[in-house]
mmCIF file of C-alpha atoms in Angstrom:
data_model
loop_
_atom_site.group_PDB
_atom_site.id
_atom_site.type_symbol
_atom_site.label_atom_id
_atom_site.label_comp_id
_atom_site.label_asym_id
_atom_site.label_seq_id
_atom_site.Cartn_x
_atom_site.Cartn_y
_atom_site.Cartn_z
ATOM 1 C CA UNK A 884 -17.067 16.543 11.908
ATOM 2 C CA UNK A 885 -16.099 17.031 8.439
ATOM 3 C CA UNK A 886 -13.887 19.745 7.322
ATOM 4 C CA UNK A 887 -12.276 20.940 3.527
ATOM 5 C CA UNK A 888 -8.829 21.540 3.315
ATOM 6 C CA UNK A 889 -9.137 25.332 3.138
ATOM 7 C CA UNK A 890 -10.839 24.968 7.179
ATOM 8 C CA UNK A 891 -8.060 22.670 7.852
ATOM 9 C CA UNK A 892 -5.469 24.974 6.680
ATOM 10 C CA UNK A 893 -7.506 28.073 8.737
ATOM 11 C CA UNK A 894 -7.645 25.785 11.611
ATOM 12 C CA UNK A 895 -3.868 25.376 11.456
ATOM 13 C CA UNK A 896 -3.089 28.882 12.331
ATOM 14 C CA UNK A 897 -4.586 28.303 15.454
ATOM 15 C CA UNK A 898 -2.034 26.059 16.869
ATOM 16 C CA UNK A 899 1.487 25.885 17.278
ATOM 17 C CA UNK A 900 4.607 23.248 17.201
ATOM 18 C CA UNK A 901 1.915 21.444 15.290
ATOM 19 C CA UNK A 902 3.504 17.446 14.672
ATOM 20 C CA UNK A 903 5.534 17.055 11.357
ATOM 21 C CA UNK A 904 3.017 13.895 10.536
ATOM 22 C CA UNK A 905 0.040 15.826 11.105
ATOM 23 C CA UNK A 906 -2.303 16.502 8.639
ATOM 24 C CA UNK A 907 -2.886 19.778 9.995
ATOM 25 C CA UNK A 908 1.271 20.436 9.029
ATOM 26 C CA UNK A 909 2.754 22.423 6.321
ATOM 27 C CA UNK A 910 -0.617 23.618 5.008
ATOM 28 C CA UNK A 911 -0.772 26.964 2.589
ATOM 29 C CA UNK A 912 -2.246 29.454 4.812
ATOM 30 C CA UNK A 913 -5.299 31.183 3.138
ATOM 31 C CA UNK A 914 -6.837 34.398 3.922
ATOM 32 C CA UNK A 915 -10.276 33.487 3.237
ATOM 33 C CA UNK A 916 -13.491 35.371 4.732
ATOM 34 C CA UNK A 917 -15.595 32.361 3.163
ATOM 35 C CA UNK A 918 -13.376 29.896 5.196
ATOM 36 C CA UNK A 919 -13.986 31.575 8.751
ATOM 37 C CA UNK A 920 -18.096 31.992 8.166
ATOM 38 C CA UNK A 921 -17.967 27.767 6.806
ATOM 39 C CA UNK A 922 -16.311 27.210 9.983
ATOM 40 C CA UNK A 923 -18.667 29.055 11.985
ATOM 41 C CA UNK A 924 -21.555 27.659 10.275
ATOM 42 C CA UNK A 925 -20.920 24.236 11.073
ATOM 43 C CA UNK A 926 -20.149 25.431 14.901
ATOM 44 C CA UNK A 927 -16.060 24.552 14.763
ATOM 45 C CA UNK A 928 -15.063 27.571 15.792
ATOM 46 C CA UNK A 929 -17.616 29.932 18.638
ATOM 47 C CA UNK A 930 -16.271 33.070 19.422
ATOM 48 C CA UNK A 931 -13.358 32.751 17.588
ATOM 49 C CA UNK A 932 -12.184 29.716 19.342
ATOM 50 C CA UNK A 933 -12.106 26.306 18.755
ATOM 51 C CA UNK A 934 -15.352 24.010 19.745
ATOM 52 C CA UNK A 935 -15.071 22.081 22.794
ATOM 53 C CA UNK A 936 -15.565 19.028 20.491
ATOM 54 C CA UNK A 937 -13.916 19.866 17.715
ATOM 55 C CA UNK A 938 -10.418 20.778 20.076
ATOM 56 C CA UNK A 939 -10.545 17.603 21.589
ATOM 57 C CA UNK A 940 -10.442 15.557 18.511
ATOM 58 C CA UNK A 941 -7.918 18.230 16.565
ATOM 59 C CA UNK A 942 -5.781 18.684 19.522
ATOM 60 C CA UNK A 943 -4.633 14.924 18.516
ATOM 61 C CA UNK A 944 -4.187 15.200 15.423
ATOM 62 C CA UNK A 945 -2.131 18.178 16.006
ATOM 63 C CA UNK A 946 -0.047 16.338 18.279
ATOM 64 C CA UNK A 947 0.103 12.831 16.327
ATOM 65 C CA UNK A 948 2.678 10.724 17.234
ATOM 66 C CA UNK A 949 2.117 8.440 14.502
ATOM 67 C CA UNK A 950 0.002 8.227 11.578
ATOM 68 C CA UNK A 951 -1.327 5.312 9.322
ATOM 69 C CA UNK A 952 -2.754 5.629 6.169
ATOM 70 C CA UNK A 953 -4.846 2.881 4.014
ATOM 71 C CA UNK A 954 -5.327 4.110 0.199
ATOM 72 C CA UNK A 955 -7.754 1.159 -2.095
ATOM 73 C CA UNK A 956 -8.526 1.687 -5.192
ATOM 74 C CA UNK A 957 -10.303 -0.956 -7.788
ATOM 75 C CA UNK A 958 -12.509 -0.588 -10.633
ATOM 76 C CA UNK A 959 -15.750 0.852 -8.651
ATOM 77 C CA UNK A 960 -14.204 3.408 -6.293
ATOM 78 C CA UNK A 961 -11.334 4.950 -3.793
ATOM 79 C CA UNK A 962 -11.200 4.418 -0.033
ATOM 80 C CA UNK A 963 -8.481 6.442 1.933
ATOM 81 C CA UNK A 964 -8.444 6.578 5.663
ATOM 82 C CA UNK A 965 -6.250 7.954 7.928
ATOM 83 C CA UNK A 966 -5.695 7.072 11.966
ATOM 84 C CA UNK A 967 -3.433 9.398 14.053
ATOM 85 C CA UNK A 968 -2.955 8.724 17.532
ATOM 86 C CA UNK A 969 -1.214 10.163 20.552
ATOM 87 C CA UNK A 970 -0.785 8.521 23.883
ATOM 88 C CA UNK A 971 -3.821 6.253 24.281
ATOM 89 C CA UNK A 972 -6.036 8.117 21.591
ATOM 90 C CA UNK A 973 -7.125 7.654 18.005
ATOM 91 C CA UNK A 974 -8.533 9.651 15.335
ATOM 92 C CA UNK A 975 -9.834 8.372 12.465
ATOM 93 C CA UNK A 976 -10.044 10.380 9.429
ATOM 94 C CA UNK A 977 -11.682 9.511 6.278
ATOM 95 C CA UNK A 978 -11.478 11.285 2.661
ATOM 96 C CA UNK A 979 -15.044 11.876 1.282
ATOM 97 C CA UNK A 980 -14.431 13.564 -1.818
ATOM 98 C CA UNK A 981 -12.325 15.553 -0.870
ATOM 99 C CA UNK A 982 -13.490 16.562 2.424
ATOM 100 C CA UNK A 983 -12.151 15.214 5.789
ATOM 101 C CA UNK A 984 -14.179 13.220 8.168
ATOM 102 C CA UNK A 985 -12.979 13.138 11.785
ATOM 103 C CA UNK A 986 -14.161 10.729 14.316
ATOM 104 C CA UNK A 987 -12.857 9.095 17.352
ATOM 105 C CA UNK A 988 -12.493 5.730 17.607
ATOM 106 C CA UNK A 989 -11.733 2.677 20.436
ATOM 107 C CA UNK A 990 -11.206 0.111 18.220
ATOM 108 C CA UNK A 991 -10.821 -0.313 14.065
ATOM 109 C CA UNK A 992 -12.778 -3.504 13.490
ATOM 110 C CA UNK A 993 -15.694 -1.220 12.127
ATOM 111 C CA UNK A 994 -13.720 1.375 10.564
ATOM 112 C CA UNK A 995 -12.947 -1.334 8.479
ATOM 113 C CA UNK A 996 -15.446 -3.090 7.660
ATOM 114 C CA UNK A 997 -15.470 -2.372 4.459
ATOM 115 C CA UNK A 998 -12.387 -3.742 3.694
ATOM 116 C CA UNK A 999 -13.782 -7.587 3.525
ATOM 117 C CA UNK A 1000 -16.106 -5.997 0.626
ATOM 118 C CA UNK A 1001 -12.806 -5.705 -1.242
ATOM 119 C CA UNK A 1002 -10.612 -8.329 -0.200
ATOM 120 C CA UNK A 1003 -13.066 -10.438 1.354
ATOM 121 C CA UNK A 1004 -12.376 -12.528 4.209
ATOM 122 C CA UNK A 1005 -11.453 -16.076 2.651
ATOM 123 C CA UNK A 1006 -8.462 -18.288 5.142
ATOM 124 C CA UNK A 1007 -7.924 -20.006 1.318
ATOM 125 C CA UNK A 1008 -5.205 -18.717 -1.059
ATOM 126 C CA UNK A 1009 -4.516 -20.276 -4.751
ATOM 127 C CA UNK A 1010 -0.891 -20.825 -3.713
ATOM 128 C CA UNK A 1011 1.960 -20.497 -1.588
ATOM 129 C CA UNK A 1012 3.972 -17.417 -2.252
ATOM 130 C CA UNK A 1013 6.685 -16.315 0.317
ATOM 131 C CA UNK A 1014 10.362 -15.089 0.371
ATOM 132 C CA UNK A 1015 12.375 -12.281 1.116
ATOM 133 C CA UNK A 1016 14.829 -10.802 -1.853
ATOM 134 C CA UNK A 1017 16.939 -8.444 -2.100
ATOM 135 C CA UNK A 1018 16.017 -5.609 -4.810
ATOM 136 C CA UNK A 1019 17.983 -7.052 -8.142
ATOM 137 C CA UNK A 1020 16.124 -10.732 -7.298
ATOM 138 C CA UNK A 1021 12.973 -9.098 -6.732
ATOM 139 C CA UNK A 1022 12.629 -7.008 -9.900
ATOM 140 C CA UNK A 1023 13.601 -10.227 -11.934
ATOM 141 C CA UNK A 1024 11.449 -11.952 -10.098
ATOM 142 C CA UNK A 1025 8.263 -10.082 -10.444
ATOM 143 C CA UNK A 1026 9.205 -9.894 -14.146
ATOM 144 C CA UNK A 1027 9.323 -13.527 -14.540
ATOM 145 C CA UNK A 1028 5.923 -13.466 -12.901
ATOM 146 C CA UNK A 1029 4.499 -11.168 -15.064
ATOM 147 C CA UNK A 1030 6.381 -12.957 -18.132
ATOM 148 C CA UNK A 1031 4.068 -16.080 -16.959
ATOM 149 C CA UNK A 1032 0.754 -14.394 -16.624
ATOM 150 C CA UNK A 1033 0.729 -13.141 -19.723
ATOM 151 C CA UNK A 1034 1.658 -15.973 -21.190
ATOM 152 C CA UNK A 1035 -0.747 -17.650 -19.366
ATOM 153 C CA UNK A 1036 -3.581 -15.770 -20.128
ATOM 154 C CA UNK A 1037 -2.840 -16.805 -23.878
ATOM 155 C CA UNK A 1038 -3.216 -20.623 -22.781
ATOM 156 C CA UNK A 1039 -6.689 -19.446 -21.240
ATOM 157 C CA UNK A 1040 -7.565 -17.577 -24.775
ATOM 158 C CA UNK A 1041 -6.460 -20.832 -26.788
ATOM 159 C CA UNK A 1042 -3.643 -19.346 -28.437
ATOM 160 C CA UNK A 1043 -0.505 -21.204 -26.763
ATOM 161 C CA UNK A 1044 0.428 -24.403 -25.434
ATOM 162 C CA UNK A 1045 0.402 -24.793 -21.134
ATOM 163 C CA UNK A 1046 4.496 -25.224 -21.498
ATOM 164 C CA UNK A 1047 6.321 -22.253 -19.927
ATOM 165 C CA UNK A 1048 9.312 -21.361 -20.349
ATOM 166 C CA UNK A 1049 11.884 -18.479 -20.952
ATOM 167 C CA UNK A 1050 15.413 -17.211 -21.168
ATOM 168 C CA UNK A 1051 16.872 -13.910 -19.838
ATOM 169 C CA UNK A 1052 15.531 -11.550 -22.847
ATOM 170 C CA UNK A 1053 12.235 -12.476 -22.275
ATOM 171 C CA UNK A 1054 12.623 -11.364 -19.157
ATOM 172 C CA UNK A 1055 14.326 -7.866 -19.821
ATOM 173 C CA UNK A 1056 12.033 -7.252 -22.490
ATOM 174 C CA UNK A 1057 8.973 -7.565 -20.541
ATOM 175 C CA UNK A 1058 10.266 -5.370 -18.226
ATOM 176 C CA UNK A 1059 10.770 -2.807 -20.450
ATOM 177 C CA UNK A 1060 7.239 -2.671 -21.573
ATOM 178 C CA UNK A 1061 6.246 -0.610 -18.048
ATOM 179 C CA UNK A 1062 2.824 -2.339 -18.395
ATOM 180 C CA UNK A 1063 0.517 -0.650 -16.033
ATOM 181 C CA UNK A 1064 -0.797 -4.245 -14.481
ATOM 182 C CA UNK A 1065 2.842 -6.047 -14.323
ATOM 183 C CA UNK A 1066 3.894 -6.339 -10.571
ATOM 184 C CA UNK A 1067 7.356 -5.269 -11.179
ATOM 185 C CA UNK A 1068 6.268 -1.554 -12.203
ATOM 186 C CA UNK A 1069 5.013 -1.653 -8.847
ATOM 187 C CA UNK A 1070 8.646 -1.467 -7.353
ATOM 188 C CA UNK A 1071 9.188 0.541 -9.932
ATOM 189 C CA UNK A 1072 6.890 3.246 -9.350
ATOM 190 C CA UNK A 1073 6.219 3.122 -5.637
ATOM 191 C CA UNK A 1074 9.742 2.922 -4.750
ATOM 192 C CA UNK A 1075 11.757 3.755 -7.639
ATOM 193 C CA UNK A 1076 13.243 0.846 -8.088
ATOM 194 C CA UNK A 1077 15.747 -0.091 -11.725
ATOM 195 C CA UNK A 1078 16.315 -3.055 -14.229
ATOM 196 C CA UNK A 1079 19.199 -4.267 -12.740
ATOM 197 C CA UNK A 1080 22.250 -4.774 -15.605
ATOM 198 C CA UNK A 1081 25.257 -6.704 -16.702
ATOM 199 C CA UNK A 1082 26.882 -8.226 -13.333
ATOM 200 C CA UNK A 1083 24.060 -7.157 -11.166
ATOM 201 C CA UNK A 1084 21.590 -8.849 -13.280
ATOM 202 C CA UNK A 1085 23.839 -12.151 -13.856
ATOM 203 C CA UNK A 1086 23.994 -12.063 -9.930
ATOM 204 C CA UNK A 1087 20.209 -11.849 -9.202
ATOM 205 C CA UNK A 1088 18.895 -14.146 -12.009
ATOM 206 C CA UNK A 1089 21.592 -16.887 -10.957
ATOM 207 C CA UNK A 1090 20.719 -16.254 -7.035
ATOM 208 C CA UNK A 1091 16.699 -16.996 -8.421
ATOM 209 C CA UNK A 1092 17.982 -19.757 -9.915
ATOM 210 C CA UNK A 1093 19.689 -21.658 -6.754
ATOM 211 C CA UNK A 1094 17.424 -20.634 -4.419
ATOM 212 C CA UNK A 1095 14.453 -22.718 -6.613
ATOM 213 C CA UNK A 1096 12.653 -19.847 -7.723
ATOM 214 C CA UNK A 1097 13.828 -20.641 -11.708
ATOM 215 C CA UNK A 1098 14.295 -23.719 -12.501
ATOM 216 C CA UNK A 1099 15.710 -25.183 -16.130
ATOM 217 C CA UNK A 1100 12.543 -26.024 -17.910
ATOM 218 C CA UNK A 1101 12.301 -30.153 -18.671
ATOM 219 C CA UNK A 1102 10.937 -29.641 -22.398
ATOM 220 C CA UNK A 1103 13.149 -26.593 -23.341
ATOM 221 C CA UNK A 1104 16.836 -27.176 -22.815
ATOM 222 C CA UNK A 1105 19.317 -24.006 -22.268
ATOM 223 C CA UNK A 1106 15.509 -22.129 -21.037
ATOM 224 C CA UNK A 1107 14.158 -21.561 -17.900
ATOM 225 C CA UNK A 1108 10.718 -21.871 -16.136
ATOM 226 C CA UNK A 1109 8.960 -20.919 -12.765
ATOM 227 C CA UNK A 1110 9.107 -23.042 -9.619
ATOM 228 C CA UNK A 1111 5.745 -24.736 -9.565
ATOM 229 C CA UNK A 1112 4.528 -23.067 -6.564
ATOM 230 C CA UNK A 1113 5.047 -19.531 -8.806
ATOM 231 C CA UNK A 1114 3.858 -21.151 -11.551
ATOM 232 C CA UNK A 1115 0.581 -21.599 -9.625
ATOM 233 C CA UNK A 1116 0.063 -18.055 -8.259
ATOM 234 C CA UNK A 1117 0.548 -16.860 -11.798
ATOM 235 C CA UNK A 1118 -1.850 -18.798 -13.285
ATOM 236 C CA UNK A 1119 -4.154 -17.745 -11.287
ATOM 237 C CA UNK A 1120 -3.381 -13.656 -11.171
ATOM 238 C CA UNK A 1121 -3.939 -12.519 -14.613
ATOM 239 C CA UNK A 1122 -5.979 -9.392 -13.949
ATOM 240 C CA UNK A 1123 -5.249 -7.099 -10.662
ATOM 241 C CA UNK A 1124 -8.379 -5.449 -9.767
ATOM 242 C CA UNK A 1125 -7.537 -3.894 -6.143
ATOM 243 C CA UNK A 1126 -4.800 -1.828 -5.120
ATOM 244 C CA UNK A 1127 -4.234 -1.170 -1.864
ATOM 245 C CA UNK A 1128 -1.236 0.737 -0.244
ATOM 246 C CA UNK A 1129 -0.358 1.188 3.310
ATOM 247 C CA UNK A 1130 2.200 3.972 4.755
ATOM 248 C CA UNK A 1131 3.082 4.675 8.363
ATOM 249 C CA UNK A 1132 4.945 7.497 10.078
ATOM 250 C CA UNK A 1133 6.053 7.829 13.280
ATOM 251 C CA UNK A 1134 9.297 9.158 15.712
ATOM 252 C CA UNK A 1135 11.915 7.233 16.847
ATOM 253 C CA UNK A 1136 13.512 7.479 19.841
ATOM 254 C CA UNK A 1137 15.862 10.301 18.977
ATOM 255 C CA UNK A 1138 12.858 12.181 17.090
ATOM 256 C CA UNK A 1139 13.430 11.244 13.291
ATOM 257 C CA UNK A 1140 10.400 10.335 11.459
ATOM 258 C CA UNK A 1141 10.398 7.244 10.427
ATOM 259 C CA UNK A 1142 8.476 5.274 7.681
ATOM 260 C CA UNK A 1143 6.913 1.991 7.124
ATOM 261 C CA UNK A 1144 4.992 0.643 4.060
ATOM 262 C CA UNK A 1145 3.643 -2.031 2.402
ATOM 263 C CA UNK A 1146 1.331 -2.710 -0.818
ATOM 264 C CA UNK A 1147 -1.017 -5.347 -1.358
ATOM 265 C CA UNK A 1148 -2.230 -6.488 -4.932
ATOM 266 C CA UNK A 1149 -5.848 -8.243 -5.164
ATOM 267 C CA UNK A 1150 -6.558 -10.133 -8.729
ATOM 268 C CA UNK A 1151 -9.385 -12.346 -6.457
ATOM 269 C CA UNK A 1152 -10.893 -13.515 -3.011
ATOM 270 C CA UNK A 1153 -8.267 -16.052 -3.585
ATOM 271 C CA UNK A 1154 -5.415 -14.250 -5.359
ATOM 272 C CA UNK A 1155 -3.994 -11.533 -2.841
ATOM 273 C CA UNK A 1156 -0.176 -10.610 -3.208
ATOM 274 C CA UNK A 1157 1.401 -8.876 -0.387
ATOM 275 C CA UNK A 1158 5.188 -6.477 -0.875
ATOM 276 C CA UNK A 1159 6.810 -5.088 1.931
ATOM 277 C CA UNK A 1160 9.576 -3.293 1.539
ATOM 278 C CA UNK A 1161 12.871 -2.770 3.732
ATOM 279 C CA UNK A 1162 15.858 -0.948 3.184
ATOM 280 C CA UNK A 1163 17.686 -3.174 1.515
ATOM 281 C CA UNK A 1164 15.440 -5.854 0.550
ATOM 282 C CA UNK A 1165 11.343 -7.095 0.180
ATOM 283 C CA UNK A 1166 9.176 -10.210 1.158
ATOM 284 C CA UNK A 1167 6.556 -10.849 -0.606
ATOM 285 C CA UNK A 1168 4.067 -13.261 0.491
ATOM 286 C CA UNK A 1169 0.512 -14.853 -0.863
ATOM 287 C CA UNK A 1170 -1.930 -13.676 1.721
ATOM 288 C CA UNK A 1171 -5.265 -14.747 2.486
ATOM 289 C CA UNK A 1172 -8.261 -11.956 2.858
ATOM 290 C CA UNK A 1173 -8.698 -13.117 6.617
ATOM 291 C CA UNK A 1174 -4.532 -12.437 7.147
ATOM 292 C CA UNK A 1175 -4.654 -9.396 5.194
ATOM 293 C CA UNK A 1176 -7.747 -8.150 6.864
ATOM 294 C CA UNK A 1177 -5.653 -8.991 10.533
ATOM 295 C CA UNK A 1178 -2.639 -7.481 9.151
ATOM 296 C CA UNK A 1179 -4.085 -4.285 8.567
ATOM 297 C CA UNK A 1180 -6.195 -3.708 11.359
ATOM 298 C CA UNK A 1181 -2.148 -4.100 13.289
ATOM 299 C CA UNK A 1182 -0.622 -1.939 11.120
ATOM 300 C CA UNK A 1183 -3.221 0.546 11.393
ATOM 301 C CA UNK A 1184 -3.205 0.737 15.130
ATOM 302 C CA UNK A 1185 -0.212 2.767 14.964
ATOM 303 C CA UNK A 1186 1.876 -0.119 17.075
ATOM 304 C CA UNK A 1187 4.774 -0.726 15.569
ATOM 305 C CA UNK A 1188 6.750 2.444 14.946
ATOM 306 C CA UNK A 1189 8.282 3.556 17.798
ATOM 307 C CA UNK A 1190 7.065 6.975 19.194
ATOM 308 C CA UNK A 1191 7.413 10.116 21.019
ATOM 309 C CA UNK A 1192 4.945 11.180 23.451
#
């Protein structure tokens, strides 16, 4: 069943305490005589009612409980899906252009399948990436990060030496560039994350520095380099080239909506960075495409928010 946003919005009418995570909620009502005969034409509504098939599978999205949704995007195209369940049921919807598809589903395994095309399905990573920082540490750190890959893709061109190092302007002024492809503008765009300053910034580059993520570089005293291990993943992420984000809703047990999300970065089969962000604080972790590709396929389920049904 596929259905614009217009029918979804006519469709909407048709139901009441509709679920705040639905995507049948808070849609512009249209008066549209086009809408109703498109509707008719495709045999969702008969006689001015609902389908038997298309109320069964609409009837849980109304209703959704919770809600995942997977957004990609690289070089060659967009893939956003959607699953909403209630009690033991799940509705997949995918965006084709524009236009909804709805279709129910046991299990995701094939809903995703083409997920491996993008991430593919490697157990091998380039390098070791994992901690958990609070914001100040992890701004700095991604900056440092993206300090090193662009240095690093000058070694590759020829036109530096294979020595990094760095002090604390460096730093700051990379991250005031807001390059598009620098991992900290991630934070700083998805989740509105600042530069951290003066004491806060002294705090969070010292905190790098003791827990072994800077260390004093060997050939540049009163500078600082990357531990090895970060050294490593930046060598080998110079150019992103898949973007995908992850966002789930749900109830908790006093009826709040809740929210969970996560991003992943791709730059190669190999060369898959994973952010997930808490309240306070955000791990991010190296990922292979065969944990990613279990990861999701969780996280999509709608399992871990707690709901109300």
């Amino acid at each position: 069943m596929k259905l614009t946003m217009k029918e979804l919005a006519y469709i909407s009418r048709m139901y009441e305490g509709i679920s705040e995570i639905s995507l049948l909620a808070n849609l512009e009502k249209i008066e549209d005589g086009s809408t109703l005969f498109s509707l008719m034409e495709k045999e969702v509504l008969v006689s001015d009612e609902l389908s038997e098939e298309a109320k069964d599978i609409l009837d849980v999205v109304a209703s959704a409980s919770d809600c995942a949704r997977m957004f990609i995007q690289d070089r060659f195209c967009i893939v956003e899906k959607y699953i909403y369940r209630f009690k033991d049921r799940l509705i997949l919807v995918e965006n084709d252009e524009g236009e909804m598809v709805f279709s129910e589903i046991e299990t995701l395994s094939e809903s995703l399948e083409e997920l491996s095309e993008l991430i593919g399905t490697s157990h091998l990573k380039s390098a070791d990436v994992e901690g958990v920082f609070n914001y100040n540490e992890l701004v700095i750190l991604l900056g440092c990060i993206d300090y090193a890959r662009g240095y690093y893709h000058k070694v590759y061109l020829g036109e530096a030496e294979s020595l990094l190092h760095f002090d604390e302007k460096a730093i700051l002024d990379r991250l005031k560039l807001c390059r598009e492809t620098d991992l900290s503008q991630l934070l700083t765009r998805n989740y509105g994350l600042k530069i951290p300053t003066d004491k806060a910034w002294t705090k969070a580059w010292n905190k790098l520095g003791e827990r072994g993520c800077l260390t004093v570089a060997p050939e540049a005293p009163g500078k600082m380099t990357l531990e090895e291990t970060y050294r490593l993943f930046a060598k080998g992420f110079l150019i992103p080239e898949t973007l995908m984000t992850l966002e789930k809703l749900g109830y908790n047990n006093a009826g709040e909506i809740v929210t969970a999300t996560s991003l992943c970065v791709s730059a190669g089969l190999k060369d898959l960075l994973f952010l997930s962000m808490g309240s306070d604080d955000g791990e991010i972790a190296s990922v292979s495409g065969a944990d990613l590709q279990r990861f999701v396929e969780n996280f999509m389920s709608c399992n871990v928010i707690n709901s109300k049904e």
